[in-house]
């Protein structure tokens, strides 16, 4: 065999220089790669994702008693700080945007890893279990990337990964995000500055209300009750696997698992409720369904006021839901009240931080005075105020307001002249940028000074010779977090415009006067926008959020309500009657028609028009008939099988009715309205026409039953349309009930509420002729 | 496990470590195990086809050598008294016998390639001819073993070299299998010659820190070319070629040029990774690219581009064909009928056409690849036929053929010809390639590619374009240095340590950050790995 030369003897000197060099090279490389990791890791501020995870790791160990996991519905629903204030419960909301059930499971494990001695209860939002589609991969990253590198995270990453490369994308952020090199901006380089995230405790504050963006008439009403008890929706198979694992984990670690579903308008079904309920029953887990009665009513949910989009809770909805759940945690889950526990002193600090941050913002929502609005928000909460003046904003500014602006350093706003352009940026109380362009067409400076400047101001520093506007003022700057901002202000003669671009997103309300955009430096979101039309008035009008039902109960007519209140009233009445209809379907609510009429009787100064198509006597229960008779609806109370009927409840609660035999058409006609009713044998149709909305429009439908239209006689606004079609009596019962009444003859009667009519169907040839005449005209 | 996977570099790390801690006598076994493991990980049971090729090649080579040896012994047995005619007869008989064995070996090895890679192509083309007879050849869509196009040529070269007596046939099947399957070069070459590679593989190499560093640097440079340039270019190039009807004129030309650059950086990058990894183990693989963008003619281009394929074609196709009896006869006859000028050149022209037909066909089982080969063949033949005309024209125009401007013109001319040829190799179909070809020459007025919106529709951001431009500048700078004979790695070695490390960290971070890899990118596989 050929001789193989041996390796040369090791050169000790070379090894001594090479090994440390290689080690140092590797160390520096590791540091560089670690730096790249930090740089490329995206920070998601949407739905408060960043503060949720960041804040969680700021919590002292073994302090959290309850955690909630789930998707954005929960992010916006539960306020742990409020739970602590109200019930002394130390909870943390670990929900994130579209959090996959798998991530929920691992976040519970992570929470238990950090708080094994204190964690007692897990609140699970079931929205991901019911979703047919599994979340996209990016959402797993969003949910898990901010989890600390721990055995829990490694386990989660291993489950998500097919190979080593994929595993590394979960454990080494740059593996997943190095492509962000082309989108890095200044904000990426400053994102790891110390931030107090603890006091958010995972809750995402949102003061929006659906009412502000959507017509309540277009908002669906909640499910209220389950009508089909057998329907079962198909649940997400992936989620079910992790649900089972979560149940097992909770059992093994003596954690109480509570499932819940947040209230929603229209996106919750019988099948979903039944399937989740059945799942919860199978595993012996509590299920709090706020999507249906009775919890829905217990928290007094109104999607228009309590949600931002019908499903995601706004602040008011979150407060309602949190209050109920906090009580449940204390009473049903036996969580302790830790408010006097010295180990939880940090919670009091968080509560203080919370109020410092959000109280001014909350107050600003209803603040009418622009000076006070700006001053309050500038002085607390770490907000940046982006101010632009559009068209004209100086006309009604008071000296007191100008002084406040001056004291704040907003000298340009304090000295704002007619039709001037003005833009400013105030960061946490400090005016960092402001600029003015004077309108060229306004009076000379001296006159202007005399007109708008209070005598206590010094004007020496202000020049009127330059910056005369011939085009809108554009102010470009960079926010503290690195986002670019471009403010545009155009006076009446320079474009009459306002713009507030943060990045490429427009935020300005774009209305005449002083436009303000409030940017939260901590959450990197616009948290409020406002416009003060200081051309027209020194203060703004703030929407009156008083309950419209309350106002109407106090005697205010519908026509005097604000447009917002009118919309809300319409929605509320629709929701009320939809709920009642569902109860009627389940046989739990009688009387039905009578209560509907009672809801409008004596209130609101509205008119109710009633007609029958085909057959309506069966939709009236015995209780209905009795109550209707007491209300003065004598013809309706004694309506016979397939008889025709028209009725009117006037704003002054006068009742006008006409009932005819089954073979005749009933009709009522006044200047404001025209009604016709034909039972099955009389022609089987119904018409309801209102002069204010044009007599050509028939508001009746093709549905069988008693048709009701409620409207405001002053404006012609239709408030509600309902068809009562649920059969509550058999024809035999109807016949038996009407056998004792006087013989039916066509005629019109007028009833008085509270007085039971005697012979309401007295023959009146003239009325009969009038009815026939009316029918002919309308036809 | 692609060359750009983390797993590959972990594999390389383990292999290098294992190689140098294995006793020297067994280091080749470490390489063999690593190579077979690599092949198994990538191709699974298709490893058996590789082993089958190894077995056939190994056996045929031994058989050929035995035949040659028997011929020599018979010749020896004839003694000095034997007539020259007898000796000549015996030599011819021996050669014939050995050639038969070689033919058997080539048919078997090449047959596997033709069956697995080209069967469907033949079947499709035969279908048209057989249609009148109601015969429709079946489709099989065979799985293609990794590197089959490369190791088949390697096997043929080896058997031929044994037949020609240039190399001695391996006696150790395992060592021969290592020669055939060496993992850095199995995927996409270079196509090694036994005489150049085998000895390096079988002999043990000592650990050398500097060589290890140089190997790592070369691999890093390969990654840069592949991941930063080639894979980034893939997006706009695919966008244009897959939607060629939406683009016109200059845009199509630029896309073809982009594809040329993509193929170069992809293939050359892969080569540098392979050479770098081999170098870490102490093995020098052949150079496959030598600054092809500085070529002054198509002939020059093919001397710089895929050098080992060109060399293979020259040694095993061009020379055997052009020097064959048939071609010699053809030359004689053509001189008689067509004159000396043509008759003398006809055999090399025909051999050249055959070579480039095969080059095209080797690239893929499609007529467009054949056309790609023919396109190159046309210019190469022109290079054979027209050099005197060129000289006359340049003299008449008083052009200094040694001047910088003339050289630049030649480089640009070659670049344009190569770029147009890319239309055939990258076009979706041959028809599409022709359509694009026509559009380039008829619709020059459209310059919409200059607008930002057009650039963005090509799938890259502004920053991507800037990065791409900068990376290509770096590539050209490095190529220019190499063209001038500057060995950059040694030049870096001469720098002070901080600067050296800045360069290393810069390279690593450039690939780590700017490389097209990870879930955000659907990284393109190596183009030549598909051949």
mmCIF file with all atom_site columns, N, CA and C in Angstrom, chain A residues 46-75:
data_model
loop_
_atom_site.group_PDB
_atom_site.id
_atom_site.type_symbol
_atom_site.label_atom_id
_atom_site.label_alt_id
_atom_site.label_comp_id
_atom_site.label_asym_id
_atom_site.label_entity_id
_atom_site.label_seq_id
_atom_site.pdbx_PDB_ins_code
_atom_site.Cartn_x
_atom_site.Cartn_y
_atom_site.Cartn_z
_atom_site.occupancy
_atom_site.B_iso_or_equiv
_atom_site.pdbx_formal_charge
_atom_site.auth_seq_id
_atom_site.auth_comp_id
_atom_site.auth_asym_id
_atom_site.auth_atom_id
_atom_site.pdbx_PDB_model_num
ATOM 1  N N  . UNK A 1 46 ? -50.589 48.463 14.777 1.00 0.00 ? 46 UNK A N  1
ATOM 2  C CA . UNK A 1 46 ? -52.021 48.291 14.576 1.00 0.00 ? 46 UNK A CA 1
ATOM 3  C C  . UNK A 1 46 ? -52.595 47.431 15.697 1.00 0.00 ? 46 UNK A C  1
ATOM 4  N N  . UNK A 1 47 ? -53.761 47.781 16.114 1.00 0.00 ? 47 UNK A N  1
ATOM 5  C CA . UNK A 1 47 ? -54.469 47.072 17.180 1.00 0.00 ? 47 UNK A CA 1
ATOM 6  C C  . UNK A 1 47 ? -53.604 46.955 18.444 1.00 0.00 ? 47 UNK A C  1
ATOM 7  N N  . UNK A 1 48 ? -52.690 47.916 18.575 1.00 0.00 ? 48 UNK A N  1
ATOM 8  C CA . UNK A 1 48 ? -51.870 47.989 19.786 1.00 0.00 ? 48 UNK A CA 1
ATOM 9  C C  . UNK A 1 48 ? -50.970 46.777 19.965 1.00 0.00 ? 48 UNK A C  1
ATOM 10 N N  . UNK A 1 49 ? -50.715 46.062 18.891 1.00 0.00 ? 49 UNK A N  1
ATOM 11 C CA . UNK A 1 49 ? -49.945 44.822 18.961 1.00 0.00 ? 49 UNK A CA 1
ATOM 12 C C  . UNK A 1 49 ? -48.628 45.004 19.714 1.00 0.00 ? 49 UNK A C  1
ATOM 13 N N  . UNK A 1 50 ? -47.891 46.049 19.368 1.00 0.00 ? 50 UNK A N  1
ATOM 14 C CA . UNK A 1 50 ? -46.567 46.260 19.967 1.00 0.00 ? 50 UNK A CA 1
ATOM 15 C C  . UNK A 1 50 ? -46.676 46.405 21.482 1.00 0.00 ? 50 UNK A C  1
ATOM 16 N N  . UNK A 1 51 ? -47.605 47.276 21.927 1.00 0.00 ? 51 UNK A N  1
ATOM 17 C CA . UNK A 1 51 ? -47.714 47.528 23.364 1.00 0.00 ? 51 UNK A CA 1
ATOM 18 C C  . UNK A 1 51 ? -48.247 46.308 24.110 1.00 0.00 ? 51 UNK A C  1
ATOM 19 N N  . UNK A 1 52 ? -49.043 45.509 23.418 1.00 0.00 ? 52 UNK A N  1
ATOM 20 C CA . UNK A 1 52 ? -49.583 44.307 24.071 1.00 0.00 ? 52 UNK A CA 1
ATOM 21 C C  . UNK A 1 52 ? -48.443 43.394 24.494 1.00 0.00 ? 52 UNK A C  1
ATOM 22 N N  . UNK A 1 53 ? -47.560 43.096 23.561 1.00 0.00 ? 53 UNK A N  1
ATOM 23 C CA . UNK A 1 53 ? -46.489 42.157 23.884 1.00 0.00 ? 53 UNK A CA 1
ATOM 24 C C  . UNK A 1 53 ? -45.407 42.812 24.731 1.00 0.00 ? 53 UNK A C  1
ATOM 25 N N  . UNK A 1 54 ? -45.066 44.026 24.373 1.00 0.00 ? 54 UNK A N  1
ATOM 26 C CA . UNK A 1 54 ? -44.036 44.750 25.111 1.00 0.00 ? 54 UNK A CA 1
ATOM 27 C C  . UNK A 1 54 ? -44.467 44.927 26.565 1.00 0.00 ? 54 UNK A C  1
ATOM 28 N N  . UNK A 1 55 ? -45.716 45.324 26.726 1.00 0.00 ? 55 UNK A N  1
ATOM 29 C CA . UNK A 1 55 ? -46.245 45.551 28.072 1.00 0.00 ? 55 UNK A CA 1
ATOM 30 C C  . UNK A 1 55 ? -46.331 44.276 28.892 1.00 0.00 ? 55 UNK A C  1
ATOM 31 N N  . UNK A 1 56 ? -46.616 43.174 28.225 1.00 0.00 ? 56 UNK A N  1
ATOM 32 C CA . UNK A 1 56 ? -46.752 41.915 28.947 1.00 0.00 ? 56 UNK A CA 1
ATOM 33 C C  . UNK A 1 56 ? -45.446 41.546 29.647 1.00 0.00 ? 56 UNK A C  1
ATOM 34 N N  . UNK A 1 57 ? -44.350 41.785 28.934 1.00 0.00 ? 57 UNK A N  1
ATOM 35 C CA . UNK A 1 57 ? -43.062 41.425 29.533 1.00 0.00 ? 57 UNK A CA 1
ATOM 36 C C  . UNK A 1 57 ? -42.579 42.470 30.538 1.00 0.00 ? 57 UNK A C  1
ATOM 37 N N  . UNK A 1 58 ? -43.318 43.575 30.653 1.00 0.00 ? 58 UNK A N  1
ATOM 38 C CA . UNK A 1 58 ? -42.988 44.564 31.682 1.00 0.00 ? 58 UNK A CA 1
ATOM 39 C C  . UNK A 1 58 ? -43.690 44.246 33.012 1.00 0.00 ? 58 UNK A C  1
ATOM 40 N N  . UNK A 1 59 ? -44.590 43.267 32.981 1.00 0.00 ? 59 UNK A N  1
ATOM 41 C CA . UNK A 1 59 ? -45.335 42.923 34.194 1.00 0.00 ? 59 UNK A CA 1
ATOM 42 C C  . UNK A 1 59 ? -44.430 42.170 35.170 1.00 0.00 ? 59 UNK A C  1
ATOM 43 N N  . UNK A 1 60 ? -44.527 42.492 36.469 1.00 0.00 ? 60 UNK A N  1
ATOM 44 C CA . UNK A 1 60 ? -43.745 41.716 37.440 1.00 0.00 ? 60 UNK A CA 1
ATOM 45 C C  . UNK A 1 60 ? -44.199 40.257 37.397 1.00 0.00 ? 60 UNK A C  1
ATOM 46 N N  . UNK A 1 61 ? -43.287 39.307 37.577 1.00 0.00 ? 61 UNK A N  1
ATOM 47 C CA . UNK A 1 61 ? -43.677 37.900 37.507 1.00 0.00 ? 61 UNK A CA 1
ATOM 48 C C  . UNK A 1 61 ? -44.669 37.534 38.607 1.00 0.00 ? 61 UNK A C  1
ATOM 49 N N  . UNK A 1 62 ? -45.468 36.549 38.297 1.00 0.00 ? 62 UNK A N  1
ATOM 50 C CA . UNK A 1 62 ? -46.454 36.007 39.240 1.00 0.00 ? 62 UNK A CA 1
ATOM 51 C C  . UNK A 1 62 ? -47.413 37.059 39.774 1.00 0.00 ? 62 UNK A C  1
ATOM 52 N N  . UNK A 1 63 ? -47.907 37.883 38.898 1.00 0.00 ? 63 UNK A N  1
ATOM 53 C CA . UNK A 1 63 ? -48.892 38.887 39.317 1.00 0.00 ? 63 UNK A CA 1
ATOM 54 C C  . UNK A 1 63 ? -50.199 38.777 38.535 1.00 0.00 ? 63 UNK A C  1
ATOM 55 N N  . UNK A 1 64 ? -50.142 38.352 37.303 1.00 0.00 ? 64 UNK A N  1
ATOM 56 C CA . UNK A 1 64 ? -51.347 38.343 36.474 1.00 0.00 ? 64 UNK A CA 1
ATOM 57 C C  . UNK A 1 64 ? -52.245 37.174 36.888 1.00 0.00 ? 64 UNK A C  1
ATOM 58 N N  . UNK A 1 65 ? -53.516 37.498 37.179 1.00 0.00 ? 65 UNK A N  1
ATOM 59 C CA . UNK A 1 65 ? -54.459 36.464 37.613 1.00 0.00 ? 65 UNK A CA 1
ATOM 60 C C  . UNK A 1 65 ? -55.278 35.897 36.459 1.00 0.00 ? 65 UNK A C  1
ATOM 61 N N  . UNK A 1 66 ? -55.523 36.760 35.487 1.00 0.00 ? 66 UNK A N  1
ATOM 62 C CA . UNK A 1 66 ? -56.350 36.315 34.353 1.00 0.00 ? 66 UNK A CA 1
ATOM 63 C C  . UNK A 1 66 ? -55.789 36.886 33.064 1.00 0.00 ? 66 UNK A C  1
ATOM 64 N N  . UNK A 1 67 ? -55.810 36.073 32.036 1.00 0.00 ? 67 UNK A N  1
ATOM 65 C CA . UNK A 1 67 ? -55.418 36.589 30.723 1.00 0.00 ? 67 UNK A CA 1
ATOM 66 C C  . UNK A 1 67 ? -56.554 36.323 29.730 1.00 0.00 ? 67 UNK A C  1
ATOM 67 N N  . UNK A 1 68 ? -56.675 37.224 28.781 1.00 0.00 ? 68 UNK A N  1
ATOM 68 C CA . UNK A 1 68 ? -57.629 36.990 27.701 1.00 0.00 ? 68 UNK A CA 1
ATOM 69 C C  . UNK A 1 68 ? -56.833 36.808 26.424 1.00 0.00 ? 68 UNK A C  1
ATOM 70 N N  . UNK A 1 69 ? -57.249 35.858 25.625 1.00 0.00 ? 69 UNK A N  1
ATOM 71 C CA . UNK A 1 69 ? -56.604 35.636 24.333 1.00 0.00 ? 69 UNK A CA 1
ATOM 72 C C  . UNK A 1 69 ? -57.678 35.625 23.251 1.00 0.00 ? 69 UNK A C  1
ATOM 73 N N  . UNK A 1 70 ? -57.274 35.989 22.063 1.00 0.00 ? 70 UNK A N  1
ATOM 74 C CA . UNK A 1 70 ? -58.240 36.020 20.962 1.00 0.00 ? 70 UNK A CA 1
ATOM 75 C C  . UNK A 1 70 ? -57.820 37.026 19.926 1.00 0.00 ? 70 UNK A C  1
ATOM 76 N N  . UNK A 1 71 ? -58.773 37.422 19.136 1.00 0.00 ? 71 UNK A N  1
ATOM 77 C CA . UNK A 1 71 ? -58.474 38.275 17.986 1.00 0.00 ? 71 UNK A CA 1
ATOM 78 C C  . UNK A 1 71 ? -58.804 39.736 18.283 1.00 0.00 ? 71 UNK A C  1
ATOM 79 N N  . UNK A 1 72 ? -58.897 40.520 17.226 1.00 0.00 ? 72 UNK A N  1
ATOM 80 C CA . UNK A 1 72 ? -59.080 41.961 17.378 1.00 0.00 ? 72 UNK A CA 1
ATOM 81 C C  . UNK A 1 72 ? -60.362 42.309 18.136 1.00 0.00 ? 72 UNK A C  1
ATOM 82 N N  . UNK A 1 73 ? -61.356 41.418 18.063 1.00 0.00 ? 73 UNK A N  1
ATOM 83 C CA . UNK A 1 73 ? -62.602 41.685 18.779 1.00 0.00 ? 73 UNK A CA 1
ATOM 84 C C  . UNK A 1 73 ? -62.319 41.842 20.272 1.00 0.00 ? 73 UNK A C  1
ATOM 85 N N  . UNK A 1 74 ? -61.369 41.032 20.758 1.00 0.00 ? 74 UNK A N  1
ATOM 86 C CA . UNK A 1 74 ? -61.039 41.090 22.177 1.00 0.00 ? 74 UNK A CA 1
ATOM 87 C C  . UNK A 1 74 ? -60.041 42.196 22.465 1.00 0.00 ? 74 UNK A C  1
ATOM 88 N N  . UNK A 1 75 ? -59.157 42.454 21.522 1.00 0.00 ? 75 UNK A N  1
ATOM 89 C CA . UNK A 1 75 ? -58.196 43.541 21.704 1.00 0.00 ? 75 UNK A CA 1
ATOM 90 C C  . UNK A 1 75 ? -58.951 44.823 22.068 1.00 0.00 ? 75 UNK A C  1
#
